[in-house]
């Protein structure tokens, strides 16, 4: 450990002596990439050299976090992660891109806008890998960053993205809760159009194909046809048995240069099975083209996206290594203690020192006894309050359930500021805090909690598991964790 500490200090000295020029050049590259980004261009694609951007990223990454932040390089490094990660995505290397984005989240920067952008890109990769709950969580983090940056427009875009991930899972009620929030609080035209795409996706997942067509028609009245909406429309007509309309829109999607390979793959199926004018050879050719897209493009890409998501999951479950930090603290404590003992022996008598140590020991033991007593008293009161609420005939009224602010006041009064403690983690939303309280009381089954919070019964356990992960515990220990948190 001490060897590692020495290496860190040696690196700091080498950086201070030798690296200013390289660091300055890296910061200049990042500043240029920012300027191109503001102009709607991308460094390494429209202008600039991708190798130069990669070198700038590596130069800033080589500086250990404490010194990077101390030198004011946390924000340039986060920007470098964002630009380089986007470049890797364009190069179809999502695994490397995800690793770079993860590094950006650990940059130590307080630039919430760039962190929001980074989390948004991570969400996109999760979505492409069909990890919709994880994509939802990343969009939620992105939205929190935008809120901290007072960027309400980007926040509502992310709120719609969260709704889209719920729509992919067919969660009707949860999706419309978010969409209604956007409708009541945001009047931006482009955000409204994005919500139409989300509604169309939800209706498709729910097999409400008439609603899909109606929603896409409303969308296309306000904006030119895009591959995503036209593709959904074609697939909806196909499921309704209207093959001529399905064929028309499928051909329209294939003619669009921005159509994704997944859209082409879906449309080729419709054309091969709906176009009665095609010969057997034409059908075989379309089937072969579709098979090539699946084998050569979609399967390899899905494999890469899956690996990228695994990297993210490993990072989310990673426990930080603080050994170097505690090593530094221990070293400083040892040096300080030695100096204190030397000065103390010069100015105080041995008998006085022994008496002071004895007095301090007694006081510490008394303080510990008092703390333990207070803690046990709180545990007892918490359990008593849980039992009272569990046996109440009108538990929802007792908890002021319908009014969130009064609900939080009630929980704070009866459970030692637990609501404020949960809010202070900056990780939980209103629904998750309500779920924490239901788990704490301990009398509700999973089905009852799902009904109260409007979750599906199949998702309540995964929701509790996600909540427990956010709090740093497990589903099995969640109630014990909450009791301890309230009592502390």
Short mmCIF file of C-alpha atoms in Angstrom, two decimals, residues 12-480:
data_model
loop_
_atom_site.label_atom_id
_atom_site.label_comp_id
_atom_site.label_asym_id
_atom_site.label_seq_id
_atom_site.Cartn_x
_atom_site.Cartn_y
_atom_site.Cartn_z
CA UNK A 12 2.39 13.84 -9.39
CA UNK A 13 5.95 15.18 -9.36
CA UNK A 14 6.60 13.90 -12.88
CA UNK A 15 3.38 15.47 -14.13
CA UNK A 16 4.25 18.79 -12.54
CA UNK A 17 7.74 18.75 -14.09
CA UNK A 18 7.20 17.24 -17.52
CA UNK A 19 3.53 17.26 -18.57
CA UNK A 20 2.36 20.89 -18.81
CA UNK A 21 2.94 21.09 -22.55
CA UNK A 22 1.13 17.80 -23.29
CA UNK A 23 -1.74 18.74 -20.98
CA UNK A 24 -2.05 22.19 -22.56
CA UNK A 25 -2.16 20.63 -26.03
CA UNK A 26 -4.82 18.16 -24.89
CA UNK A 27 -6.95 20.99 -23.44
CA UNK A 28 -6.63 22.90 -26.73
CA UNK A 29 -7.86 19.84 -28.67
CA UNK A 30 -10.83 19.48 -26.30
CA UNK A 31 -11.64 23.20 -26.65
CA UNK A 32 -11.58 22.85 -30.45
CA UNK A 33 -13.85 19.81 -30.26
CA UNK A 34 -16.26 21.84 -28.08
CA UNK A 35 -16.31 24.64 -30.65
CA UNK A 36 -17.10 22.22 -33.48
CA UNK A 37 -19.79 20.59 -31.34
CA UNK A 38 -21.46 23.97 -30.75
CA UNK A 39 -21.42 24.49 -34.53
CA UNK A 40 -23.15 21.16 -35.12
CA UNK A 41 -19.98 19.37 -36.27
CA UNK A 42 -17.97 16.51 -34.82
CA UNK A 43 -14.24 16.48 -34.19
CA UNK A 44 -12.55 13.63 -36.02
CA UNK A 45 -15.39 13.35 -38.56
CA UNK A 46 -16.10 16.78 -40.04
CA UNK A 47 -12.80 18.39 -39.00
CA UNK A 48 -9.78 17.44 -36.93
CA UNK A 49 -7.88 14.18 -36.56
CA UNK A 50 -9.38 11.28 -34.61
CA UNK A 51 -5.90 10.17 -33.47
CA UNK A 52 -5.30 13.64 -31.99
CA UNK A 53 -8.53 13.43 -30.02
CA UNK A 54 -7.63 9.93 -28.80
CA UNK A 55 -4.24 11.19 -27.63
CA UNK A 56 -5.84 14.13 -25.82
CA UNK A 57 -8.15 11.73 -24.00
CA UNK A 58 -5.27 9.43 -22.99
CA UNK A 59 -3.14 12.36 -21.82
CA UNK A 60 -5.84 13.61 -19.47
CA UNK A 61 -6.79 10.09 -18.38
CA UNK A 62 -3.20 9.42 -17.26
CA UNK A 63 -3.50 12.09 -14.54
CA UNK A 64 -4.79 10.52 -11.27
CA UNK A 65 -8.20 11.81 -10.20
CA UNK A 66 -7.16 13.80 -7.10
CA UNK A 67 -4.46 15.69 -9.02
CA UNK A 68 -6.62 16.05 -12.16
CA UNK A 69 -9.35 17.77 -10.17
CA UNK A 70 -6.83 19.79 -8.19
CA UNK A 71 -5.35 21.09 -11.44
CA UNK A 72 -8.82 22.04 -12.73
CA UNK A 73 -8.75 19.37 -15.44
CA UNK A 74 -11.87 17.43 -14.40
CA UNK A 75 -14.12 19.28 -16.83
CA UNK A 76 -11.72 19.10 -19.85
CA UNK A 77 -11.33 15.37 -19.19
CA UNK A 78 -15.12 14.85 -19.05
CA UNK A 79 -15.48 16.76 -22.35
CA UNK A 80 -12.71 14.62 -23.86
CA UNK A 81 -14.58 11.48 -22.76
CA UNK A 82 -17.77 12.76 -24.37
CA UNK A 83 -16.19 13.66 -27.72
CA UNK A 84 -14.01 10.55 -27.92
CA UNK A 85 -16.90 8.29 -26.87
CA UNK A 86 -19.10 9.72 -29.64
CA UNK A 87 -16.27 9.18 -32.11
CA UNK A 88 -15.98 5.53 -31.07
CA UNK A 89 -19.74 5.12 -31.47
CA UNK A 90 -19.50 6.44 -35.01
CA UNK A 91 -16.73 3.89 -35.60
CA UNK A 92 -19.09 1.06 -34.50
CA UNK A 93 -17.05 0.31 -31.38
CA UNK A 94 -19.70 0.55 -28.64
CA UNK A 95 -17.63 -1.43 -26.12
CA UNK A 96 -14.75 1.06 -26.18
CA UNK A 97 -17.24 3.93 -26.30
CA UNK A 98 -19.01 2.69 -23.17
CA UNK A 99 -15.70 2.38 -21.32
CA UNK A 100 -14.83 5.97 -22.24
CA UNK A 101 -18.27 7.23 -21.16
CA UNK A 102 -17.94 5.37 -17.85
CA UNK A 103 -14.59 7.10 -17.31
CA UNK A 104 -16.37 10.41 -17.92
CA UNK A 105 -18.83 9.70 -15.10
CA UNK A 106 -15.85 9.24 -12.76
CA UNK A 107 -14.09 12.40 -13.95
CA UNK A 108 -14.94 14.35 -10.80
CA UNK A 109 -16.32 17.27 -12.80
CA UNK A 110 -19.19 19.48 -11.67
CA UNK A 111 -20.11 20.25 -15.29
CA UNK A 112 -23.60 18.77 -15.11
CA UNK A 113 -24.42 19.49 -18.75
CA UNK A 114 -21.61 17.31 -20.11
CA UNK A 115 -22.44 14.60 -17.57
CA UNK A 116 -26.03 14.67 -18.81
CA UNK A 117 -24.77 14.19 -22.37
CA UNK A 118 -22.53 11.31 -21.30
CA UNK A 119 -25.33 9.51 -19.43
CA UNK A 120 -27.62 10.04 -22.43
CA UNK A 121 -25.13 8.30 -24.73
CA UNK A 122 -24.82 5.44 -22.26
CA UNK A 123 -28.61 5.17 -22.27
CA UNK A 124 -28.63 4.94 -26.07
CA UNK A 125 -26.23 1.99 -25.97
CA UNK A 126 -28.37 0.25 -23.33
CA UNK A 127 -31.46 0.80 -25.49
CA UNK A 128 -29.76 -0.66 -28.56
CA UNK A 129 -28.91 -3.73 -26.47
CA UNK A 130 -32.62 -3.97 -25.49
CA UNK A 131 -31.74 -3.37 -21.83
CA UNK A 132 -34.69 -1.04 -21.39
CA UNK A 133 -34.81 -0.83 -17.55
CA UNK A 134 -31.10 0.03 -17.45
CA UNK A 135 -31.57 2.56 -20.25
CA UNK A 136 -34.40 4.10 -18.19
CA UNK A 137 -32.09 4.43 -15.18
CA UNK A 138 -29.35 6.09 -17.26
CA UNK A 139 -31.82 8.54 -18.82
CA UNK A 140 -33.04 9.33 -15.31
CA UNK A 141 -29.48 10.16 -14.27
CA UNK A 142 -29.05 12.25 -17.40
CA UNK A 143 -32.23 14.16 -16.62
CA UNK A 144 -31.03 14.83 -13.07
CA UNK A 145 -27.84 16.33 -14.49
CA UNK A 146 -29.82 18.62 -16.80
CA UNK A 147 -32.02 19.73 -13.90
CA UNK A 148 -28.94 20.60 -11.87
CA UNK A 149 -27.78 22.63 -14.86
CA UNK A 150 -31.19 24.40 -15.07
CA UNK A 151 -31.72 23.05 -18.59
CA UNK A 152 -35.42 22.25 -18.54
CA UNK A 153 -35.70 21.59 -22.30
CA UNK A 154 -33.12 18.80 -22.32
CA UNK A 155 -34.69 17.48 -19.12
CA UNK A 156 -38.04 17.05 -20.87
CA UNK A 157 -36.33 15.35 -23.80
CA UNK A 158 -34.88 12.88 -21.31
CA UNK A 159 -38.24 12.52 -19.59
CA UNK A 160 -39.67 11.47 -22.96
CA UNK A 161 -36.74 9.08 -23.43
CA UNK A 162 -37.59 7.53 -20.07
CA UNK A 163 -41.20 7.19 -21.22
CA UNK A 164 -39.99 5.54 -24.45
CA UNK A 165 -38.08 2.92 -22.45
CA UNK A 166 -41.25 2.22 -20.47
CA UNK A 167 -43.19 2.00 -23.74
CA UNK A 168 -40.72 -0.59 -25.01
CA UNK A 169 -41.70 -2.66 -21.97
CA UNK A 170 -45.42 -2.13 -22.60
CA UNK A 171 -45.91 -0.25 -19.31
CA UNK A 172 -48.94 1.80 -20.27
CA UNK A 173 -49.77 3.59 -17.01
CA UNK A 174 -46.19 4.51 -16.16
CA UNK A 175 -45.59 5.77 -19.71
CA UNK A 176 -48.61 8.04 -19.71
CA UNK A 177 -47.73 9.44 -16.28
CA UNK A 178 -44.46 10.75 -17.73
CA UNK A 179 -46.06 11.91 -20.98
CA UNK A 180 -48.76 13.81 -19.07
CA UNK A 181 -46.06 15.50 -17.00
CA UNK A 182 -44.37 16.65 -20.20
CA UNK A 183 -47.65 17.85 -21.72
CA UNK A 184 -48.49 19.95 -18.65
CA UNK A 185 -45.06 21.49 -18.18
CA UNK A 186 -43.42 21.78 -21.61
CA UNK A 187 -44.81 23.48 -24.72
CA UNK A 188 -41.83 22.92 -27.02
CA UNK A 189 -42.98 21.67 -30.46
CA UNK A 190 -40.08 19.26 -30.99
CA UNK A 191 -40.55 17.68 -27.57
CA UNK A 192 -44.25 17.24 -28.39
CA UNK A 193 -43.33 15.44 -31.63
CA UNK A 194 -41.02 13.12 -29.74
CA UNK A 195 -43.87 12.23 -27.37
CA UNK A 196 -45.94 11.21 -30.40
CA UNK A 197 -43.21 8.74 -31.36
CA UNK A 198 -43.29 7.38 -27.83
CA UNK A 199 -47.08 6.97 -27.93
CA UNK A 200 -46.87 5.20 -31.28
CA UNK A 201 -44.28 2.79 -29.86
CA UNK A 202 -46.43 2.10 -26.79
CA UNK A 203 -49.52 1.43 -28.89
CA UNK A 204 -47.51 -0.94 -31.07
CA UNK A 205 -46.27 -2.87 -28.03
CA UNK A 206 -49.87 -3.06 -26.79
CA UNK A 207 -51.02 -4.26 -30.26
CA UNK A 208 -53.32 -1.24 -30.67
CA UNK A 209 -52.50 -0.93 -34.34
CA UNK A 210 -55.30 1.56 -35.18
CA UNK A 211 -53.84 3.90 -32.56
CA UNK A 212 -50.36 3.43 -34.03
CA UNK A 213 -51.55 4.57 -37.43
CA UNK A 214 -53.53 7.50 -36.03
CA UNK A 215 -50.58 8.71 -33.93
CA UNK A 216 -48.08 8.43 -36.78
CA UNK A 217 -50.50 10.33 -39.04
CA UNK A 218 -50.65 13.14 -36.49
CA UNK A 219 -46.84 13.09 -36.32
CA UNK A 220 -46.48 13.24 -40.11
CA UNK A 221 -48.84 16.20 -40.35
CA UNK A 222 -46.33 18.23 -38.37
CA UNK A 223 -43.06 16.78 -39.61
CA UNK A 224 -41.63 15.01 -42.64
CA UNK A 225 -41.87 11.27 -42.58
CA UNK A 226 -38.95 9.61 -40.78
CA UNK A 227 -37.91 5.93 -40.99
CA UNK A 228 -38.96 5.14 -37.42
CA UNK A 229 -42.57 6.35 -37.75
CA UNK A 230 -43.00 5.01 -41.29
CA UNK A 231 -41.60 1.65 -40.18
CA UNK A 232 -44.05 1.42 -37.30
CA UNK A 233 -46.87 2.38 -39.65
CA UNK A 234 -45.89 -0.32 -42.13
CA UNK A 235 -45.71 -2.96 -39.43
CA UNK A 236 -49.07 -1.85 -37.98
CA UNK A 237 -50.76 -2.16 -41.40
CA UNK A 238 -49.15 -5.58 -41.81
CA UNK A 239 -50.52 -6.85 -38.51
CA UNK A 240 -53.95 -5.48 -39.47
CA UNK A 241 -53.85 -7.45 -42.71
CA UNK A 242 -53.76 -4.33 -44.93
CA UNK A 243 -50.87 -5.60 -47.05
CA UNK A 244 -51.07 -2.92 -49.77
CA UNK A 245 -50.62 -0.10 -47.27
CA UNK A 246 -47.93 -2.05 -45.45
CA UNK A 247 -46.08 -2.59 -48.73
CA UNK A 248 -46.33 1.12 -49.64
CA UNK A 249 -44.76 2.32 -46.41
CA UNK A 250 -42.18 -0.49 -46.36
CA UNK A 251 -40.91 0.60 -49.78
CA UNK A 252 -40.92 4.20 -48.57
CA UNK A 253 -38.70 3.28 -45.61
CA UNK A 254 -36.22 1.43 -47.84
CA UNK A 255 -35.90 4.51 -50.04
CA UNK A 256 -34.80 6.65 -47.07
CA UNK A 257 -31.00 7.00 -46.72
CA UNK A 258 -31.29 7.39 -42.93
CA UNK A 259 -33.15 4.11 -42.39
CA UNK A 260 -31.41 1.87 -39.84
CA UNK A 261 -30.39 -1.68 -40.64
CA UNK A 262 -33.04 -2.94 -38.21
CA UNK A 263 -35.72 -0.99 -40.09
CA UNK A 264 -34.48 -2.36 -43.42
CA UNK A 265 -34.52 -5.86 -41.97
CA UNK A 266 -38.16 -5.47 -40.86
CA UNK A 267 -39.30 -3.88 -44.12
CA UNK A 268 -37.69 -6.54 -46.32
CA UNK A 269 -39.84 -9.15 -44.59
CA UNK A 270 -43.01 -7.21 -45.41
CA UNK A 271 -42.02 -6.65 -49.04
CA UNK A 272 -41.02 -10.29 -49.58
CA UNK A 273 -44.37 -11.50 -48.21
CA UNK A 274 -46.72 -8.75 -49.42
CA UNK A 275 -45.64 -7.91 -52.99
CA UNK A 276 -47.57 -10.28 -55.27
CA UNK A 277 -45.73 -8.96 -58.36
CA UNK A 278 -42.42 -10.49 -57.25
CA UNK A 279 -41.15 -13.66 -58.86
CA UNK A 280 -39.82 -16.56 -56.80
CA UNK A 281 -36.28 -15.44 -57.66
CA UNK A 282 -37.03 -11.91 -56.42
CA UNK A 283 -38.43 -13.25 -53.14
CA UNK A 284 -35.36 -15.42 -52.64
CA UNK A 285 -33.10 -12.45 -53.34
CA UNK A 286 -34.93 -10.31 -50.77
CA UNK A 287 -34.74 -13.13 -48.23
CA UNK A 288 -31.01 -13.49 -48.88
CA UNK A 289 -30.52 -9.73 -48.49
CA UNK A 290 -32.44 -9.84 -45.21
CA UNK A 291 -30.37 -12.78 -44.00
CA UNK A 292 -27.14 -10.92 -44.87
CA UNK A 293 -28.26 -7.91 -42.82
CA UNK A 294 -29.01 -10.15 -39.85
CA UNK A 295 -25.81 -12.21 -40.06
CA UNK A 296 -23.30 -9.56 -41.09
CA UNK A 297 -24.64 -6.50 -39.27
CA UNK A 298 -27.35 -7.01 -36.66
CA UNK A 299 -26.01 -10.04 -34.79
CA UNK A 300 -22.44 -8.65 -34.48
CA UNK A 301 -23.82 -5.26 -33.40
CA UNK A 302 -26.10 -6.78 -30.78
CA UNK A 303 -23.16 -8.76 -29.46
CA UNK A 304 -21.08 -5.56 -29.14
CA UNK A 305 -23.96 -3.68 -27.50
CA UNK A 306 -24.39 -6.54 -25.04
CA UNK A 307 -20.71 -6.40 -24.09
CA UNK A 308 -20.97 -2.63 -23.66
CA UNK A 309 -23.89 -3.07 -21.26
CA UNK A 310 -21.92 -5.67 -19.30
CA UNK A 311 -19.18 -3.09 -18.80
CA UNK A 312 -21.75 -0.63 -17.43
CA UNK A 313 -23.30 -3.22 -15.11
CA UNK A 314 -19.87 -4.13 -13.76
CA UNK A 315 -19.16 -0.47 -13.09
CA UNK A 316 -22.50 0.04 -11.35
CA UNK A 317 -21.78 -2.95 -9.09
CA UNK A 318 -18.16 -1.99 -8.53
CA UNK A 319 -17.07 -1.09 -5.03
CA UNK A 320 -14.58 1.80 -5.03
CA UNK A 321 -11.05 1.01 -3.89
CA UNK A 322 -10.29 3.43 -1.07
CA UNK A 323 -7.17 1.65 0.17
CA UNK A 324 -4.86 4.32 -1.22
CA UNK A 325 -6.91 7.04 0.49
CA UNK A 326 -6.88 5.35 3.86
CA UNK A 327 -3.18 4.70 3.41
CA UNK A 328 -2.56 8.42 3.02
CA UNK A 329 -4.80 9.17 6.01
CA UNK A 330 -3.02 6.56 8.13
CA UNK A 331 0.37 7.99 7.16
CA UNK A 332 -0.67 11.50 8.08
CA UNK A 333 -2.17 10.30 11.35
CA UNK A 334 0.99 8.43 12.29
CA UNK A 335 3.23 11.43 11.52
CA UNK A 336 0.89 13.79 13.38
CA UNK A 337 0.68 11.47 16.38
CA UNK A 338 4.48 11.22 16.61
CA UNK A 339 4.84 14.99 16.55
CA UNK A 340 2.11 15.40 19.14
CA UNK A 341 3.72 12.88 21.49
CA UNK A 342 7.11 14.58 21.18
CA UNK A 343 5.72 18.05 22.00
CA UNK A 344 3.44 16.69 24.71
CA UNK A 345 6.28 14.95 26.54
CA UNK A 346 8.29 18.15 26.51
CA UNK A 347 5.56 20.21 28.20
CA UNK A 348 3.55 17.83 30.35
CA UNK A 349 4.33 15.44 33.12
CA UNK A 350 3.80 11.70 32.73
CA UNK A 351 1.29 11.55 35.54
CA UNK A 352 -0.88 14.28 34.05
CA UNK A 353 -0.84 12.54 30.69
CA UNK A 354 -1.95 9.25 32.25
CA UNK A 355 -4.80 10.98 34.07
CA UNK A 356 -6.00 12.69 30.89
CA UNK A 357 -5.95 9.43 28.97
CA UNK A 358 -7.95 7.71 31.72
CA UNK A 359 -10.52 10.51 31.81
CA UNK A 360 -10.92 10.43 28.04
CA UNK A 361 -11.41 6.67 28.09
CA UNK A 362 -14.19 6.93 30.67
CA UNK A 363 -15.89 9.71 28.72
CA UNK A 364 -15.72 7.72 25.48
CA UNK A 365 -17.20 4.65 27.12
CA UNK A 366 -20.02 6.70 28.60
CA UNK A 367 -20.66 8.36 25.24
CA UNK A 368 -20.74 4.97 23.52
CA UNK A 369 -23.16 3.61 26.11
CA UNK A 370 -25.44 6.60 25.57
CA UNK A 371 -25.27 6.21 21.81
CA UNK A 372 -26.10 2.51 22.02
CA UNK A 373 -29.02 3.24 24.35
CA UNK A 374 -30.38 5.95 22.02
CA UNK A 375 -29.98 3.65 19.05
CA UNK A 376 -31.82 0.77 20.75
CA UNK A 377 -34.60 3.12 21.89
CA UNK A 378 -35.04 4.32 18.33
CA UNK A 379 -35.16 0.77 17.00
CA UNK A 380 -37.90 -0.04 19.50
CA UNK A 381 -39.92 3.06 18.59
CA UNK A 382 -39.56 2.35 14.87
CA UNK A 383 -40.85 -1.20 15.30
CA UNK A 384 -43.72 0.01 17.47
CA UNK A 385 -44.74 2.60 14.87
CA UNK A 386 -44.53 -0.04 12.12
CA UNK A 387 -46.78 -2.36 14.14
CA UNK A 388 -49.29 0.45 14.79
CA UNK A 389 -49.45 1.33 11.10
CA UNK A 390 -49.63 -2.32 10.05
CA UNK A 391 -52.65 -2.88 12.32
CA UNK A 392 -54.37 0.36 11.29
CA UNK A 393 -57.65 0.08 9.41
CA UNK A 394 -56.85 3.24 7.41
CA UNK A 395 -53.11 2.99 6.95
CA UNK A 396 -53.12 5.11 3.79
CA UNK A 397 -54.88 7.95 5.59
CA UNK A 398 -52.52 7.62 8.56
CA UNK A 399 -49.58 8.01 6.20
CA UNK A 400 -51.15 11.01 4.37
CA UNK A 401 -50.50 8.91 1.25
CA UNK A 402 -52.23 11.13 -1.29
CA UNK A 403 -50.25 14.26 -0.42
CA UNK A 404 -46.54 13.61 -0.96
CA UNK A 405 -45.34 16.56 1.13
CA UNK A 406 -47.55 15.63 4.09
CA UNK A 407 -46.61 12.00 3.58
CA UNK A 408 -42.91 12.94 3.95
CA UNK A 409 -43.70 15.02 7.06
CA UNK A 410 -45.51 12.05 8.57
CA UNK A 411 -42.62 9.67 7.86
CA UNK A 412 -40.11 12.19 9.24
CA UNK A 413 -42.10 12.49 12.48
CA UNK A 414 -42.61 8.77 13.08
CA UNK A 415 -39.35 7.42 11.67
CA UNK A 416 -36.69 9.97 12.66
CA UNK A 417 -36.43 12.01 9.44
CA UNK A 418 -36.25 8.90 7.21
CA UNK A 419 -37.87 10.70 4.25
CA UNK A 420 -35.26 13.47 4.39
CA UNK A 421 -32.48 10.89 4.71
CA UNK A 422 -33.69 9.07 1.59
CA UNK A 423 -34.04 12.33 -0.33
CA UNK A 424 -30.51 13.30 0.69
CA UNK A 425 -29.09 10.32 -1.24
CA UNK A 426 -30.08 12.14 -4.51
CA UNK A 427 -30.78 8.73 -6.01
CA UNK A 428 -34.45 8.09 -5.34
CA UNK A 429 -37.57 9.52 -6.90
CA UNK A 430 -40.95 9.94 -5.20
CA UNK A 431 -42.19 6.51 -6.15
CA UNK A 432 -39.08 4.81 -4.84
CA UNK A 433 -39.32 6.66 -1.51
CA UNK A 434 -42.95 5.51 -1.18
CA UNK A 435 -41.84 1.94 -1.91
CA UNK A 436 -39.16 2.24 0.81
CA UNK A 437 -41.85 3.16 3.36
CA UNK A 438 -44.07 0.21 2.36
CA UNK A 439 -41.09 -2.15 2.72
CA UNK A 440 -40.20 -0.58 6.10
CA UNK A 441 -43.70 -1.12 7.54
CA UNK A 442 -43.34 -4.77 6.57
CA UNK A 443 -46.98 -5.79 6.39
CA UNK A 444 -47.48 -5.49 2.64
CA UNK A 445 -47.08 -8.33 0.16
CA UNK A 446 -45.39 -7.77 -3.20
CA UNK A 447 -48.78 -7.83 -4.87
CA UNK A 448 -50.21 -5.21 -2.49
CA UNK A 449 -47.20 -2.94 -3.03
CA UNK A 450 -47.50 -3.34 -6.80
CA UNK A 451 -51.20 -2.35 -6.67
CA UNK A 452 -50.55 0.65 -4.42
CA UNK A 453 -47.69 1.98 -6.59
CA UNK A 454 -49.24 0.99 -9.96
CA UNK A 455 -46.42 -1.40 -10.82
CA UNK A 456 -47.06 -4.68 -12.55
CA UNK A 457 -46.82 -7.65 -10.23
CA UNK A 458 -44.07 -9.18 -12.41
CA UNK A 459 -41.90 -6.06 -12.14
CA UNK A 460 -42.20 -5.26 -8.41
CA UNK A 461 -39.38 -7.62 -7.43
CA UNK A 462 -37.02 -6.22 -10.08
CA UNK A 463 -38.04 -2.72 -8.96
CA UNK A 464 -37.16 -3.57 -5.35
CA UNK A 465 -33.89 -5.08 -6.50
CA UNK A 466 -33.03 -1.92 -8.47
CA UNK A 467 -34.00 0.22 -5.46
CA UNK A 468 -31.83 -1.88 -3.16
CA UNK A 469 -28.89 -1.55 -5.56
CA UNK A 470 -29.26 2.23 -5.52
CA UNK A 471 -29.09 2.19 -1.71
CA UNK A 472 -26.13 -0.17 -1.65
CA UNK A 473 -27.91 -3.22 -0.24
CA UNK A 474 -29.92 -6.24 -1.39
CA UNK A 475 -33.65 -6.92 -1.67
CA UNK A 476 -33.47 -9.42 1.20
CA UNK A 477 -31.81 -6.89 3.52
CA UNK A 478 -33.74 -3.82 2.33
CA UNK A 479 -36.06 -3.57 5.36
CA UNK A 480 -33.21 -4.04 7.85
#
